[in-house]
Amino acid sequence: MFEIAKQRLEPVFNHIDINEEVISRLSVPKRSIIANIPVRMDDGSLRVFTGYRVQYDDTRGPTKGGIRYHPKVNLDEVTSLSFWMTVKCAVAGLPFGGAKGGVTVNPKELSLLEVERLSRGYIRAFADVLGENRDVPAPDVYTNSTIMGWMADEYSVIARRQEPSIITGKPLHLNGSQGRECATGQGALFVLNEYARHRGWEVSQKTVAIQGFGNAGYHFARLAQTLGYRVVAVSDSQGAIYDPKGLNVKDVFRYKTENSELASVYCEGSVCNPLDYQTITNEELLTLDVDVLVLAAMENQITQLNADKIQAGTVLEIANGPVTPQADEVLESNGIAVIPDVLANSGGVTVSYFEWVQNKAGFYWEEKEVVEKLQKIMRREANLIFDLAQRYQCSLRTAAYIHGVERLAGAIDQRGNSKLFNSSK
C-alpha cells in the first residue's frame, strides 16, 4: 500500500522541477514506532495488542494525524496514511507535518471499559514521542471524541500537568473545538461547492451517492441535502439503500443509530415510518448513474477491476486513498473527474488545527467563526488547485500534489540543500 501511495508523486515530477534531496526525504518516513499494548480484559485475562505510530515528516511543523482502531491496521497502512497526511497538511497550508497511528483490533468485540484501557495503554506506550509541539494525534476510523478525551487525560496523568493541545478531536467540555464533529464532511462540501461553481452546476439538479455513512459521510450528506443536492444512496459496512427520488438523510441516520441498520424512513416525533427503497450492495452503489459519487469509507474501493463500471461524472474522495493509481488512469480516460482526498477531506485536520490553536491560546471560538475560517481555507486551497490543474492541463489529484509538494519542497530547500552548500565553496 505504501508503494502505491508513493506512486502519486510520479506525475508531479513531470510538471515541476524538484530537488533530488526533496524526493529522497519524501520517499521514507522519519520515524516508525511499534509497541505492544497489554490490556486487562473484563474477564480477568490479559490480551496484548499491537500499536503503531508513524511520524512521516516534520519539516513544516509538529506531525499531525489520527489514530484508528481496525482489524486490518498494520505498519504499511499506517505509513501510507502518514504520507498522505504530510501532503494533506501542506495542501491545506497548515503548520504541521504528517503522522498516523493505529491499533490492530476490532473495537466492536471489546466492551467500553476495555476500549478505555486500550486507549490509555496506547498513550502510555507512545507518550515519549508525542507532544503539543512534536506530534498531535486525533480521531480516525473507529475512534471518536470520547476516546480522544481518555487519551488526553492519560497524557496529563503522565506529564503531571494539563496539556489539552496534545490531542485534537476532544469532547467540547474537555477543551474540544466547536465545529470539529462535522468538519471533514463540511470541508468536503465546501470543496464540492467550489467545483460546482467552476462547472456552472445547478446543485438542486445533481444526484449524490455516498459510500460510507459514518461521521464524515453523514455530515456531508446532511449538509449537502440542506443545500439542495439530492442524496439518492448511502451505505455502511453491511450494505446500501437506494431511492432515486432521494433519501431523508437525518431520518436515515436516526434509524441507523437506533436500529443498527439502514432503511429509508420518514420520522415525525418518536415514530419513523418506512418508505419505498431498494436494498443494494456496496459494489452496486459504486456503479450507480449519479452526478457525484462520494467515497467516505476505506482505502482501495475503486481499483482497475471496477473502475470501468463507474458511471458517476465526478468522484469526491472523503476517505483516504479510496481510488488506486491504476483506477485513476481509467477514470481519467473515461472523463470522470476525481476531487482528491488530500484536498477534499482536509477539513478535519484544518479544524483540528483550529482546536490546537485554541488550546494553546486558551481562547475559544464560537461555531460560526470556526465554520467561516474553515470555508475561507477550503475555498482558497480548492481554487488554487483548480487553477493549477488548468495551468498544467493535469488531473485535480496531480494538481493537488503539485500544490502540496511545492510547499514541502520550499520548506526542505530553505533549510539548505546540496546546491546551497556547493555554491558556498
XYZ file of C-alpha atoms in Angstrom:
425
model
C 0.000 0.000 0.000
C 2.839 2.420 0.778
C 4.433 1.812 -2.606
C 1.060 2.562 -4.219
C 0.769 5.752 -2.170
C 4.180 6.967 -3.344
C 3.138 6.481 -6.970
C 1.096 9.668 -6.528
C 4.348 11.631 -6.613
C 5.467 10.405 -10.037
C 3.165 12.622 -12.176
C 4.167 15.644 -10.067
C 7.795 15.397 -11.166
C 6.688 15.549 -14.801
C 5.358 19.073 -14.250
C 7.667 20.765 -11.739
C 11.384 20.633 -11.062
C 12.066 19.298 -7.579
C 15.472 18.941 -5.973
C 16.590 15.326 -5.674
C 17.011 15.765 -1.927
C 13.315 16.589 -1.583
C 12.424 13.376 -3.390
C 14.711 11.406 -1.088
C 13.207 12.995 2.025
C 9.629 12.349 0.935
C 10.334 8.738 -0.051
C 10.745 7.437 3.504
C 9.177 8.223 6.900
C 11.243 9.990 9.538
C 10.225 7.650 12.360
C 8.175 4.448 12.707
C 7.349 3.029 16.129
C 5.683 -0.287 17.003
C 4.576 -1.052 20.561
C 2.838 -3.952 22.269
C -0.016 -2.795 24.478
C -1.127 -5.170 27.266
C -4.784 -4.797 28.285
C -6.567 -6.458 31.211
C -9.891 -7.695 29.850
C -13.193 -7.708 31.729
C -12.942 -11.452 32.398
C -9.553 -11.008 34.069
C -7.491 -12.325 31.145
C -4.663 -10.390 29.526
C -4.502 -9.568 25.811
C -1.645 -7.845 24.047
C -2.499 -5.556 21.121
C -0.059 -4.160 18.552
C 0.003 -0.387 18.208
C 1.713 1.841 15.635
C 2.736 5.480 15.263
C 4.486 6.740 12.130
C 5.787 10.315 12.046
C 6.415 10.819 8.355
C 7.796 14.352 8.018
C 8.017 17.321 10.387
C 9.667 19.887 8.115
C 6.655 22.228 8.252
C 5.843 21.708 11.942
C 4.849 19.098 14.532
C 3.408 15.983 12.969
C -0.372 15.556 12.932
C -2.572 12.570 12.264
C -5.327 10.328 13.561
C -5.339 7.051 15.458
C -7.504 4.264 14.041
C -8.748 1.018 15.603
C -9.283 -1.646 12.968
C -8.509 -5.363 12.499
C -6.501 -4.639 9.334
C -4.225 -1.958 10.792
C -0.556 -2.689 10.030
C 2.672 -0.766 9.600
C 2.343 -0.494 5.823
C -1.140 1.028 6.086
C -0.164 3.464 8.836
C 2.920 4.536 6.867
C 0.787 5.214 3.784
C -1.711 7.223 5.792
C 1.073 9.269 7.398
C 2.448 10.044 3.918
C -0.981 11.273 2.794
C -1.260 13.371 5.961
C 2.069 15.022 5.163
C 0.819 16.069 1.732
C -2.640 16.978 3.061
C -1.336 19.361 5.724
C 0.827 21.052 3.087
C -2.115 21.287 0.678
C -4.198 22.989 3.365
C -1.323 25.320 4.238
C -1.208 24.165 7.862
C 1.966 24.421 10.001
C 2.031 20.647 10.501
C 3.825 17.600 9.184
C 2.136 14.244 8.737
C 1.717 11.310 11.085
C -0.688 8.446 11.692
C -1.319 5.843 14.346
C -3.384 2.756 14.894
C -4.049 -0.444 16.785
C -4.768 -3.835 15.244
C -8.085 -4.556 16.946
C -11.770 -4.971 16.256
C -13.222 -2.493 18.771
C -16.723 -3.924 18.246
C -15.532 -7.043 20.099
C -14.462 -5.030 23.174
C -16.527 -3.579 25.989
C -16.401 0.171 26.526
C -14.192 -0.321 29.583
C -11.800 -2.466 27.520
C -11.659 0.247 24.835
C -10.817 2.780 27.530
C -7.990 0.605 28.908
C -6.641 0.088 25.382
C -6.788 3.835 24.641
C -4.970 4.770 27.816
C -2.462 1.980 27.144
C -1.791 3.417 23.676
C -0.843 6.772 25.198
C 1.390 5.129 27.803
C 3.154 3.235 25.011
C 3.766 6.294 22.814
C 3.874 9.198 25.293
C 7.611 9.712 24.806
C 7.166 10.624 21.123
C 4.013 12.740 21.473
C 3.675 16.387 22.449
C 1.863 19.603 21.506
C 4.937 20.754 19.577
C 6.078 17.289 18.499
C 3.208 15.018 17.399
C -0.513 15.686 17.882
C -2.952 12.761 17.410
C -6.660 12.938 16.535
C -9.566 10.521 15.914
C -9.778 8.298 12.846
C -11.607 5.086 11.881
C -13.485 3.605 14.891
C -12.115 6.217 17.300
C -14.054 9.261 18.451
C -14.097 12.281 20.745
C -14.656 10.156 23.842
C -11.545 8.094 23.102
C -9.558 11.268 22.446
C -10.723 12.583 25.819
C -9.422 9.442 27.546
C -6.116 9.747 25.723
C -5.680 13.426 26.584
C -6.486 12.645 30.218
C -3.947 9.798 30.319
C -1.267 12.064 28.875
C -1.994 14.670 31.571
C -1.531 11.972 34.224
C 1.854 11.004 32.750
C 3.002 14.608 32.248
C 1.576 15.690 35.643
C 0.060 18.782 34.052
C -2.898 19.743 31.873
C -1.844 19.914 28.227
C -5.057 19.867 26.134
C -3.255 20.683 22.878
C -1.584 17.245 22.933
C -4.646 15.772 21.158
C -7.423 17.211 19.000
C -10.929 15.974 18.316
C -11.719 16.002 22.051
C -15.203 16.473 23.573
C -16.276 20.093 23.924
C -16.166 20.037 27.730
C -12.625 18.671 27.601
C -11.327 21.612 25.566
C -12.514 20.435 22.181
C -13.492 22.832 19.403
C -16.888 23.833 18.148
C -17.426 22.508 14.627
C -14.934 19.625 14.874
C -17.527 16.829 14.720
C -18.764 17.780 11.245
C -15.527 19.357 9.955
C -14.481 16.642 7.489
C -17.891 16.463 5.825
C -18.322 20.252 5.948
C -14.902 20.831 4.395
C -15.585 18.340 1.611
C -18.847 20.110 0.812
C -17.083 23.482 0.637
C -14.701 21.974 -1.930
C -17.530 20.404 -3.938
C -19.393 23.707 -3.943
C -16.362 25.476 -5.409
C -16.069 22.736 -8.030
C -19.773 23.130 -8.804
C -19.306 26.882 -9.197
C -16.428 26.349 -11.632
C -18.545 23.909 -13.631
C -21.658 26.074 -13.570
C -23.783 23.444 -11.858
C -27.298 23.921 -10.568
C -26.872 21.869 -7.393
C -30.582 21.137 -6.997
C -30.331 19.104 -10.203
C -27.380 16.994 -9.009
C -27.667 13.490 -7.555
C -25.245 12.110 -4.983
C -24.432 8.576 -3.795
C -22.327 8.147 -0.655
C -20.301 5.076 0.223
C -19.713 5.216 3.973
C -22.305 6.600 6.382
C -20.142 7.212 9.429
C -19.332 10.593 10.893
C -17.830 12.192 7.763
C -20.287 10.638 5.304
C -23.331 11.509 7.377
C -22.423 15.137 7.989
C -21.540 15.608 4.322
C -24.884 14.073 3.296
C -26.842 16.154 5.819
C -25.246 19.438 4.792
C -25.372 18.650 1.071
C -29.077 17.869 1.254
C -29.662 21.177 3.040
C -28.096 22.970 0.055
C -30.313 21.123 -2.419
C -28.213 18.154 -3.592
C -30.357 15.020 -3.956
C -28.816 12.202 -1.911
C -30.131 9.030 -3.549
C -27.987 6.333 -1.910
C -25.909 5.715 1.205
C -24.088 2.657 2.526
C -22.364 1.247 5.587
C -20.308 -1.914 6.073
C -23.459 -4.067 5.900
C -24.873 -2.810 2.609
C -26.581 0.121 0.900
C -30.003 1.647 0.262
C -31.106 3.484 -2.876
C -34.060 5.674 -3.755
C -33.814 7.701 -6.980
C -36.301 10.210 -5.548
C -33.926 10.952 -2.666
C -33.455 9.900 0.952
C -34.281 11.771 4.156
C -30.695 11.863 5.408
C -31.334 12.833 9.021
C -34.087 10.231 9.379
C -31.963 7.502 7.798
C -29.138 8.281 10.212
C -31.507 8.335 13.187
C -32.882 4.923 12.183
C -29.376 3.532 11.729
C -28.319 4.839 15.147
C -31.364 3.313 16.859
C -31.566 0.022 14.956
C -28.018 -0.583 13.613
C -29.253 -0.900 10.040
C -30.016 1.309 7.077
C -33.550 1.964 5.890
C -35.334 4.783 4.109
C -37.777 6.265 6.588
C -39.706 9.397 7.399
C -39.671 10.326 11.071
C -42.149 12.515 12.886
C -41.642 12.848 16.599
C -40.717 9.466 18.029
C -42.253 7.483 15.149
C -40.350 6.530 11.966
C -42.418 5.219 9.050
C -40.799 3.121 6.287
C -40.639 4.430 2.718
C -40.086 2.601 -0.554
C -36.410 1.971 -1.371
C -34.083 -0.591 -2.890
C -31.524 -2.594 -0.945
C -28.288 -2.829 -2.929
C -24.703 -3.858 -2.260
C -21.779 -1.540 -1.682
C -20.421 -2.641 -5.049
C -23.673 -1.719 -6.772
C -23.676 1.698 -5.101
C -20.293 2.434 -6.666
C -21.704 1.872 -10.145
C -24.874 3.971 -9.825
C -25.537 6.539 -12.550
C -25.254 9.677 -10.407
C -23.609 13.051 -10.778
C -21.355 12.728 -7.706
C -20.037 9.544 -6.126
C -18.731 10.250 -2.618
C -16.226 7.761 -1.201
C -16.278 8.053 2.597
C -15.422 4.502 3.677
C -11.975 2.884 3.382
C -8.963 2.679 1.059
C -8.869 0.961 -2.337
C -12.594 0.945 -3.110
C -12.179 1.744 -6.807
C -9.462 -0.314 -8.455
C -8.606 -1.317 -12.008
C -11.085 -4.191 -11.543
C -14.169 -1.970 -11.216
C -13.063 1.453 -12.493
C -14.650 0.876 -15.920
C -18.021 0.335 -14.244
C -18.116 3.751 -12.582
C -20.843 5.918 -14.138
C -20.675 8.985 -11.900
C -19.459 12.163 -13.554
C -17.430 13.209 -10.508
C -15.843 11.242 -7.663
C -15.315 13.007 -4.330
C -12.802 11.340 -2.003
C -13.624 11.884 1.676
C -11.886 8.649 2.713
C -8.105 8.328 2.438
C -6.878 6.582 -0.699
C -10.186 5.121 -1.941
C -9.047 5.168 -5.604
C -5.888 3.366 -6.683
C -3.436 4.960 -9.159
C -4.353 2.376 -11.793
C -8.050 3.166 -11.351
C -7.251 6.881 -11.612
C -5.952 6.329 -15.124
C -9.137 4.526 -16.139
C -11.405 7.170 -14.630
C -9.457 9.975 -16.283
C -9.607 8.283 -19.684
C -13.373 7.920 -19.208
C -13.733 11.637 -18.477
C -14.560 11.193 -14.781
C -13.094 13.884 -12.539
C -11.724 12.879 -9.136
C -11.608 15.504 -6.385
C -8.726 14.042 -4.367
C -8.604 13.133 -0.693
C -5.655 15.380 0.155
C -7.891 18.338 -0.690
C -11.437 17.079 -0.119
C -11.026 15.633 3.371
C -8.617 18.229 4.745
C -11.436 19.966 6.615
C -10.967 17.586 9.537
C -7.296 18.357 10.068
C -7.954 22.063 9.454
C -10.422 22.274 12.336
C -8.052 20.099 14.374
C -5.523 22.873 13.737
C -8.082 25.389 14.985
C -8.566 23.288 18.141
C -4.796 23.123 18.683
C -4.531 26.908 18.296
C -7.423 27.488 20.710
C -5.928 25.073 23.266
C -2.546 26.786 23.129
C -4.094 30.256 23.366
C -6.674 29.344 25.989
C -9.238 31.301 23.969
C -12.152 29.551 22.258
C -14.228 30.454 19.216
C -17.932 30.129 18.500
C -19.022 27.579 15.898
C -19.914 30.276 13.362
C -16.352 31.597 13.486
C -14.905 28.085 13.113
C -17.061 27.394 10.046
C -16.200 30.751 8.473
C -12.478 30.165 8.947
C -12.802 26.638 7.546
C -14.700 27.857 4.498
C -12.072 30.505 3.797
C -9.231 27.957 3.812
C -11.079 25.254 1.852
C -12.224 27.696 -0.832
C -8.759 29.260 -1.123
C -6.899 25.988 -1.493
C -9.515 24.440 -3.783
C -9.330 27.368 -6.192
C -5.524 27.335 -6.184
C -5.634 23.647 -7.120
C -8.300 24.140 -9.794
C -6.105 26.870 -11.311
C -3.026 24.591 -11.223
C -4.963 21.824 -12.985
C -5.861 24.304 -15.697
C -2.304 25.640 -15.980
C -0.637 22.244 -16.206
C -3.514 20.531 -18.016
C -3.429 17.736 -15.472
C -5.841 15.938 -13.153
C -7.052 17.527 -9.936
C -5.080 14.949 -7.968
C -1.828 15.795 -9.719
C -2.565 19.499 -9.224
C -3.182 18.942 -5.503
C 0.082 17.043 -5.145
C 1.951 19.754 -7.082
C 0.485 22.294 -4.661
C 1.452 20.332 -1.546
C 4.856 19.161 -2.755
C 5.877 22.699 -3.751
C 5.211 23.834 -0.185
C 7.080 20.841 1.256
C 9.962 21.365 -1.166
C 10.185 25.021 -0.210
C 10.454 24.158 3.480
C 13.040 21.439 2.858
C 15.132 23.529 0.450
C 15.123 26.594 2.694
C 16.805 24.560 5.391
C 19.687 24.000 2.991
C 20.409 21.583 0.143
C 23.381 20.427 -1.932
C 23.007 23.351 -4.341
C 23.299 25.843 -1.494
C 26.285 24.226 0.121
C 28.139 23.627 -3.152
C 27.668 27.270 -4.126
C 29.422 28.366 -0.907
C 32.716 26.674 -1.824
